[in-house]
């Protein structure tokens, strides 16, 4: 089969000045995408700013014969998000792909969290995806084409000590992707999530020697596939790292149903093993699927 290309497609990659975003941008550009390299160039905790990292990625893409422009607006405000999308429109006249990748960390155990540690993390990760994807969505709907990727994390999907702020934002992004998948369906807009595992400045200390085997470039082929027009799925989540790719999913067990009398606390206690069963499960396509299942059981 032929190699996959992105000729003429315009991609916004947020947080593309380093780490994963840089690799996503380089790969997409090497396959013909026109890339908006967005990055504020701040520290891992979100403080500071510097246009240099993003500019270096733009230069690298251009040196390799690709096309890219720099954007240094923050994803953390609606104005910043609108400006990032405007950069794509001004430079390339359209937007086909949004890779929501920008991120910061302000880890603290839950009891020590203050708004100063919570708000910026939610603003960059969760609100950031709203801020950038919403103005892009207008164009995607108008052209009946779009690909949205959000960057989730195992910290939210499975939980991780000391990351309540980050984990909640990351799992929020999964919810966003699920809903965008529904709302985008009739406009050929697909939305999916990746949960990367990669050795970057954000994780180097945590992963130690393992970081060498977790090159961020090993995540980008999955992001690029989900950004491609041939991508067959929407509303899916993938764990990606070190060359491994696996689907992660939210599913529902068969459950217990009491239909001959009202459910009581004691019923719940006595049937808890049944309620907890996961040996058989259903992946709902949407919330209506679950409602249909319940309506069937109640009829
Ligand atoms: P990184 O720190 O190298 O990259 C994050 C980039 O986002 C930085 O270049 C930073 O300047 C930029 N950024 C931060 N705030 C921004 C803002 N307000 N507007 C625009 N750009 C902003 O870290 P890494 O590892 O490449 O992270 C990329 C994404 O992947 C993040 O969302 C992170 O949470 C996520 N992730 C990474 C994992 C890993 O193993 N490296 C694991 C799970 C998730």
Short mmCIF file of C-alpha atoms and ligand atoms in Angstrom, two decimals:
data_model
loop_
_atom_site.label_atom_id
_atom_site.label_comp_id
_atom_site.label_asym_id
_atom_site.label_seq_id
_atom_site.Cartn_x
_atom_site.Cartn_y
_atom_site.Cartn_z
CA UNK A 1 0.00 0.00 0.00
CA UNK A 2 1.10 3.56 -0.66
CA UNK A 3 2.66 5.72 2.03
CA UNK A 4 0.29 8.09 3.79
CA UNK A 5 0.46 11.76 2.87
CA UNK A 6 -1.06 15.02 4.07
CA UNK A 7 -0.59 17.13 0.95
CA UNK A 8 -2.43 20.43 1.28
CA UNK A 9 -3.77 19.63 4.74
CA UNK A 10 -3.23 22.30 7.39
CA UNK A 11 -2.35 21.14 10.89
CA UNK A 12 -2.18 23.10 14.12
CA UNK A 13 0.03 21.43 16.70
CA UNK A 14 -0.03 23.13 20.10
CA UNK A 15 2.96 22.94 22.40
CA UNK A 16 5.08 22.04 19.38
CA UNK A 17 8.33 23.70 20.46
CA UNK A 18 9.69 20.53 22.07
CA UNK A 19 8.97 17.01 23.21
CA UNK A 20 6.00 15.26 21.63
CA UNK A 21 4.58 18.28 19.79
CA UNK A 22 7.85 18.87 17.99
CA UNK A 23 7.91 15.26 16.77
CA UNK A 24 4.24 15.39 15.68
CA UNK A 25 4.98 18.56 13.69
CA UNK A 26 8.11 17.17 12.04
CA UNK A 27 6.33 13.99 10.98
CA UNK A 28 3.22 15.75 9.64
CA UNK A 29 5.33 18.30 7.76
CA UNK A 30 7.58 15.58 6.33
CA UNK A 31 4.43 14.03 4.81
CA UNK A 32 3.28 17.26 3.21
CA UNK A 33 1.14 18.93 5.88
CA UNK A 34 1.37 22.70 6.32
CA UNK A 35 1.99 23.11 10.03
CA UNK A 36 1.27 25.84 12.54
CA UNK A 37 3.91 25.27 15.20
CA UNK A 38 2.33 26.75 18.31
CA UNK A 39 4.27 27.16 21.53
CA UNK A 40 4.63 29.76 24.26
CA UNK A 41 8.04 28.32 25.09
CA UNK A 42 7.52 28.28 28.85
CA UNK A 43 8.93 26.10 31.63
CA UNK A 44 7.35 22.78 32.56
CA UNK A 45 5.24 24.56 35.22
CA UNK A 46 3.93 27.00 32.62
CA UNK A 47 5.91 30.04 33.75
CA UNK A 48 7.92 32.20 31.35
CA UNK A 49 7.86 32.34 27.59
CA UNK A 50 10.28 32.22 24.68
CA UNK A 51 9.67 32.11 20.94
CA UNK A 52 12.96 30.32 20.26
CA UNK A 53 11.92 26.65 20.72
CA UNK A 54 8.97 27.02 18.32
CA UNK A 55 11.07 28.97 15.81
CA UNK A 56 13.72 26.23 15.84
CA UNK A 57 11.06 23.65 14.93
CA UNK A 58 9.78 25.88 12.11
CA UNK A 59 13.36 26.27 10.85
CA UNK A 60 13.92 22.52 11.05
CA UNK A 61 10.78 21.84 9.01
CA UNK A 62 11.72 24.43 6.40
CA UNK A 63 15.29 23.16 6.13
CA UNK A 64 13.87 19.70 5.41
CA UNK A 65 11.76 21.21 2.61
CA UNK A 66 8.46 21.44 4.50
CA UNK A 67 6.15 24.35 5.27
CA UNK A 68 5.45 25.74 8.71
CA UNK A 69 4.70 28.96 10.57
CA UNK A 70 5.31 29.90 14.15
CA UNK A 71 2.57 30.90 16.55
CA UNK A 72 3.36 31.92 20.12
CA UNK A 73 -0.12 32.59 21.50
CA UNK A 74 -1.21 30.76 24.61
CA UNK A 75 -3.82 28.02 24.35
CA UNK A 76 -4.96 28.94 27.86
CA UNK A 77 -7.36 31.74 26.85
CA UNK A 78 -10.17 31.93 24.29
CA UNK A 79 -8.39 34.92 22.68
CA UNK A 80 -5.18 32.89 22.39
CA UNK A 81 -7.02 29.95 20.86
CA UNK A 82 -8.76 32.16 18.32
CA UNK A 83 -5.44 33.79 17.41
CA UNK A 84 -3.79 30.39 16.86
CA UNK A 85 -6.53 29.35 14.44
CA UNK A 86 -6.29 32.77 12.75
CA UNK A 87 -2.57 32.14 12.21
CA UNK A 88 -3.49 28.98 10.28
CA UNK A 89 -6.09 30.84 8.21
CA UNK A 90 -3.77 33.77 7.49
CA UNK A 91 -0.84 31.56 6.51
CA UNK A 92 -2.55 28.65 4.77
CA UNK A 93 -6.23 29.58 4.28
CA UNK A 94 -7.76 26.64 6.16
CA UNK A 95 -7.43 24.26 9.10
CA UNK A 96 -7.89 20.51 8.82
CA UNK A 97 -6.13 19.07 11.84
CA UNK A 98 -5.82 20.20 15.44
CA UNK A 99 -3.43 18.32 17.68
CA UNK A 100 -4.09 19.52 21.23
CA UNK A 101 -0.76 18.75 22.81
CA UNK A 102 0.31 21.79 24.88
CA UNK A 103 0.76 20.93 28.51
CA UNK A 104 2.19 21.90 31.87
CA UNK A 105 2.64 20.22 35.23
CA UNK A 106 2.03 21.51 38.74
CA UNK A 107 2.03 18.32 40.77
CA UNK A 108 0.95 18.34 44.43
CA UNK A 109 -0.91 15.82 46.52
CA UNK A 110 -4.61 16.62 46.69
CA UNK A 111 -4.63 18.02 50.22
CA UNK A 112 -1.95 20.57 49.30
CA UNK A 113 -3.56 21.79 46.08
CA UNK A 114 -4.37 25.50 45.86
CA UNK A 115 -6.02 27.36 42.94
CA UNK A 116 -2.54 28.43 41.82
CA UNK A 117 -1.78 24.76 41.16
CA UNK A 118 -5.19 23.81 39.79
CA UNK A 119 -6.34 26.66 37.53
CA UNK A 120 -3.36 26.95 35.17
CA UNK A 121 -3.30 23.17 34.66
CA UNK A 122 -7.01 23.06 33.79
CA UNK A 123 -6.59 26.19 31.65
CA UNK A 124 -3.78 24.80 29.50
CA UNK A 125 -4.90 21.18 29.11
CA UNK A 126 -8.68 21.16 29.25
CA UNK A 127 -9.75 24.73 28.48
CA UNK A 128 -6.84 24.92 26.04
CA UNK A 129 -8.40 22.19 23.91
CA UNK A 130 -11.74 24.07 23.96
CA UNK A 131 -10.02 27.36 23.17
CA UNK A 132 -8.23 26.06 20.09
CA UNK A 133 -10.64 23.42 18.83
CA UNK A 134 -13.77 25.57 18.96
CA UNK A 135 -12.63 28.27 16.50
CA UNK A 136 -11.17 25.51 14.29
CA UNK A 137 -14.46 23.61 14.48
CA UNK A 138 -16.25 26.41 12.60
CA UNK A 139 -13.90 25.87 9.65
CA UNK A 140 -14.06 22.09 9.91
CA UNK A 141 -17.86 22.07 9.85
CA UNK A 142 -17.86 24.52 6.95
CA UNK A 143 -15.58 22.32 4.87
CA UNK A 144 -17.08 19.03 6.11
CA UNK A 145 -13.69 17.75 7.12
CA UNK A 146 -11.60 17.73 10.26
CA UNK A 147 -9.40 15.71 12.54
CA UNK A 148 -9.01 16.53 16.22
CA UNK A 149 -6.57 14.80 18.53
CA UNK A 150 -6.46 15.41 22.26
CA UNK A 151 -3.56 14.39 24.44
CA UNK A 152 -4.84 12.53 27.46
CA UNK A 153 -2.76 10.69 30.04
CA UNK A 154 -2.69 7.52 32.07
CA UNK A 155 -2.57 9.89 35.07
CA UNK A 156 -6.24 10.67 34.42
CA UNK A 157 -7.42 7.46 32.80
CA UNK A 158 -5.96 5.20 35.48
CA UNK A 159 -5.00 7.72 38.19
CA UNK A 160 -1.61 8.79 39.47
CA UNK A 161 -0.60 9.96 42.93
CA UNK A 162 -0.07 13.71 43.19
CA UNK A 163 -1.76 14.58 39.90
CA UNK A 164 -5.40 15.35 40.78
CA UNK A 165 -5.29 18.62 38.82
CA UNK A 166 -3.57 17.13 35.79
CA UNK A 167 -5.44 13.81 35.88
CA UNK A 168 -8.83 15.51 36.05
CA UNK A 169 -7.93 17.78 33.11
CA UNK A 170 -6.66 14.82 31.10
CA UNK A 171 -9.75 12.69 31.71
CA UNK A 172 -11.83 15.74 30.86
CA UNK A 173 -10.17 15.68 27.46
CA UNK A 174 -11.36 12.11 26.97
CA UNK A 175 -14.91 13.28 27.60
CA UNK A 176 -14.39 16.12 25.14
CA UNK A 177 -13.15 13.71 22.45
CA UNK A 178 -16.13 11.41 23.03
CA UNK A 179 -18.59 14.27 22.54
CA UNK A 180 -16.74 15.80 19.58
CA UNK A 181 -16.80 12.37 17.94
CA UNK A 182 -20.61 12.42 18.17
CA UNK A 183 -21.07 16.02 17.09
CA UNK A 184 -18.52 15.79 14.31
CA UNK A 185 -19.83 12.59 12.74
CA UNK A 186 -22.07 14.14 10.14
CA UNK A 187 -19.38 16.64 9.13
CA UNK A 188 -16.66 14.02 8.63
CA UNK A 189 -14.85 15.38 11.66
CA UNK A 190 -13.16 12.73 13.77
CA UNK A 191 -11.88 13.20 17.30
CA UNK A 192 -9.64 10.77 19.13
CA UNK A 193 -7.35 10.73 22.16
CA UNK A 194 -3.82 9.53 22.74
CA UNK A 195 -2.31 8.82 26.14
CA UNK A 196 1.41 9.01 25.45
CA UNK A 197 4.34 7.57 27.34
CA UNK A 198 7.46 9.40 26.25
CA UNK A 199 10.79 10.58 27.60
CA UNK A 200 10.57 14.36 27.40
CA UNK A 201 11.63 17.18 29.73
CA UNK A 202 8.28 16.63 31.47
CA UNK A 203 8.93 13.00 32.35
CA UNK A 204 12.67 12.44 32.24
CA UNK A 205 13.04 12.44 36.04
CA UNK A 206 10.14 10.03 36.50
CA UNK A 207 11.18 7.53 33.83
CA UNK A 208 14.93 7.55 34.53
CA UNK A 209 16.87 5.21 32.22
CA UNK A 210 13.63 3.94 30.66
CA UNK A 211 13.25 7.37 29.02
CA UNK A 212 15.90 6.42 26.44
CA UNK A 213 13.58 3.70 25.14
CA UNK A 214 10.57 5.99 25.08
CA UNK A 215 11.48 8.37 22.28
CA UNK A 216 8.67 10.91 21.73
CA UNK A 217 8.90 10.25 17.99
CA UNK A 218 7.43 6.79 18.65
CA UNK A 219 4.12 8.43 19.60
CA UNK A 220 3.82 10.59 16.47
CA UNK A 221 2.89 7.86 13.94
CA UNK A 222 -0.29 7.18 15.92
CA UNK A 223 -1.15 10.88 16.12
CA UNK A 224 -0.52 11.17 12.38
CA UNK A 225 -2.73 8.17 11.61
CA UNK A 226 -5.55 9.65 13.70
CA UNK A 227 -4.99 12.95 11.84
CA UNK A 228 -5.14 11.29 8.43
CA UNK A 229 -8.18 11.28 6.17
CA UNK A 230 -8.13 7.46 6.10
CA UNK A 231 -8.46 7.26 9.91
CA UNK A 232 -11.39 4.86 10.42
CA UNK A 233 -12.27 5.65 14.05
CA UNK A 234 -13.66 8.45 16.18
CA UNK A 235 -14.03 8.75 19.94
CA UNK A 236 -11.28 6.22 20.63
CA UNK A 237 -8.37 6.36 23.07
CA UNK A 238 -4.93 4.86 22.52
CA UNK A 239 -2.06 4.32 24.91
CA UNK A 240 1.13 4.93 22.94
CA UNK A 241 4.74 4.59 24.01
CA UNK A 242 8.05 2.92 23.18
CA UNK A 243 6.63 1.45 19.98
CA UNK A 244 3.56 -0.08 21.63
CA UNK A 245 0.05 1.03 20.70
CA UNK A 246 -3.02 -0.25 22.52
CA UNK A 247 -6.64 0.75 22.60
CA UNK A 248 -7.93 1.96 25.95
CA UNK A 249 -11.67 1.99 26.41
CA UNK A 250 -14.49 2.84 28.75
CA UNK A 251 -16.92 -0.05 29.02
CA UNK A 252 -19.86 -1.20 31.10
CA UNK A 253 -20.34 -4.57 32.75
CA UNK A 254 -23.54 -6.64 32.46
CA UNK A 255 -24.72 -5.35 35.82
CA UNK A 256 -27.50 -6.43 38.15
CA UNK A 257 -31.13 -5.43 37.72
CA UNK A 258 -33.96 -5.76 40.21
CA UNK A 259 -37.21 -5.35 38.35
CA UNK A 260 -39.73 -7.10 40.59
CA UNK A 261 -39.40 -4.57 43.45
CA UNK A 262 -37.58 -1.28 44.23
CA UNK A 263 -33.81 -1.53 44.62
CA UNK A 264 -32.69 -1.33 48.28
CA UNK A 265 -29.32 -0.78 49.95
CA UNK A 266 -29.35 -4.44 50.99
CA UNK A 267 -29.94 -5.53 47.36
CA UNK A 268 -26.89 -3.55 46.36
CA UNK A 269 -24.83 -5.18 49.14
CA UNK A 270 -26.09 -8.69 48.39
CA UNK A 271 -25.53 -8.40 44.64
CA UNK A 272 -22.32 -6.45 44.72
CA UNK A 273 -20.35 -9.28 43.13
CA UNK A 274 -22.71 -9.16 40.15
CA UNK A 275 -22.55 -5.37 40.00
CA UNK A 276 -18.75 -5.56 39.98
CA UNK A 277 -18.60 -8.11 37.13
CA UNK A 278 -16.43 -7.12 34.18
CA UNK A 279 -15.89 -10.51 32.55
CA UNK A 280 -18.53 -9.50 30.01
CA UNK A 281 -18.82 -5.88 28.94
CA UNK A 282 -20.21 -3.46 26.37
CA UNK A 283 -18.47 -0.45 24.87
CA UNK A 284 -21.29 2.02 24.34
CA UNK A 285 -21.09 4.07 21.17
CA UNK A 286 -22.77 6.96 22.95
CA UNK A 287 -24.99 7.81 25.93
CA UNK A 288 -28.12 6.98 23.92
CA UNK A 289 -26.92 3.40 23.48
CA UNK A 290 -26.89 3.01 27.24
CA UNK A 291 -30.33 4.56 27.58
CA UNK A 292 -31.66 2.16 24.94
CA UNK A 293 -30.24 -0.77 26.88
CA UNK A 294 -31.96 0.43 30.05
CA UNK A 295 -35.23 1.07 28.22
CA UNK A 296 -35.09 -2.50 26.87
CA UNK A 297 -34.51 -3.93 30.36
CA UNK A 298 -37.40 -1.86 31.71
CA UNK A 299 -39.86 -2.84 29.00
P1 LIG B 1 6.92 19.22 26.98
O1 LIG B 1 7.02 20.05 28.22
O2 LIG B 1 8.18 18.92 26.25
O3 LIG B 1 5.93 19.90 25.93
C1 LIG B 1 4.85 20.68 26.29
C2 LIG B 1 4.89 21.93 25.44
O4 LIG B 1 3.71 22.69 25.66
C3 LIG B 1 6.07 22.84 25.81
O5 LIG B 1 6.86 23.10 24.66
C4 LIG B 1 5.39 24.08 26.35
O6 LIG B 1 6.11 25.29 26.08
C5 LIG B 1 4.06 24.05 25.65
N1 LIG B 1 3.04 24.84 26.35
C6 LIG B 1 2.81 24.87 27.68
N2 LIG B 1 1.84 25.74 27.96
C7 LIG B 1 1.42 26.25 26.77
C8 LIG B 1 0.41 27.18 26.42
N3 LIG B 1 -0.33 27.76 27.35
N4 LIG B 1 0.23 27.46 25.11
C9 LIG B 1 1.01 26.88 24.16
N5 LIG B 1 2.00 26.00 24.45
C10 LIG B 1 2.18 25.69 25.74
O7 LIG B 1 6.18 17.87 27.40
P2 LIG B 1 5.66 16.64 26.54
O8 LIG B 1 5.96 15.44 27.32
O9 LIG B 1 6.09 16.74 25.14
O10 LIG B 1 4.07 16.85 26.65
C11 LIG B 1 3.20 17.00 25.53
C12 LIG B 1 1.80 16.61 25.98
O11 LIG B 1 1.76 15.22 26.26
C13 LIG B 1 1.30 17.32 27.23
O12 LIG B 1 -0.06 17.61 27.09
C14 LIG B 1 1.51 16.27 28.30
O13 LIG B 1 0.66 16.49 29.40
C15 LIG B 1 1.17 15.03 27.53
N6 LIG B 1 1.65 13.79 28.12
C16 LIG B 1 2.97 13.50 28.08
C17 LIG B 1 3.40 12.30 28.61
C18 LIG B 1 4.82 11.87 28.51
O14 LIG B 1 5.09 10.70 28.85
N7 LIG B 1 5.73 12.70 28.05
C19 LIG B 1 2.48 11.39 29.29
C20 LIG B 1 1.10 11.76 29.21
C21 LIG B 1 0.72 12.95 28.66
#
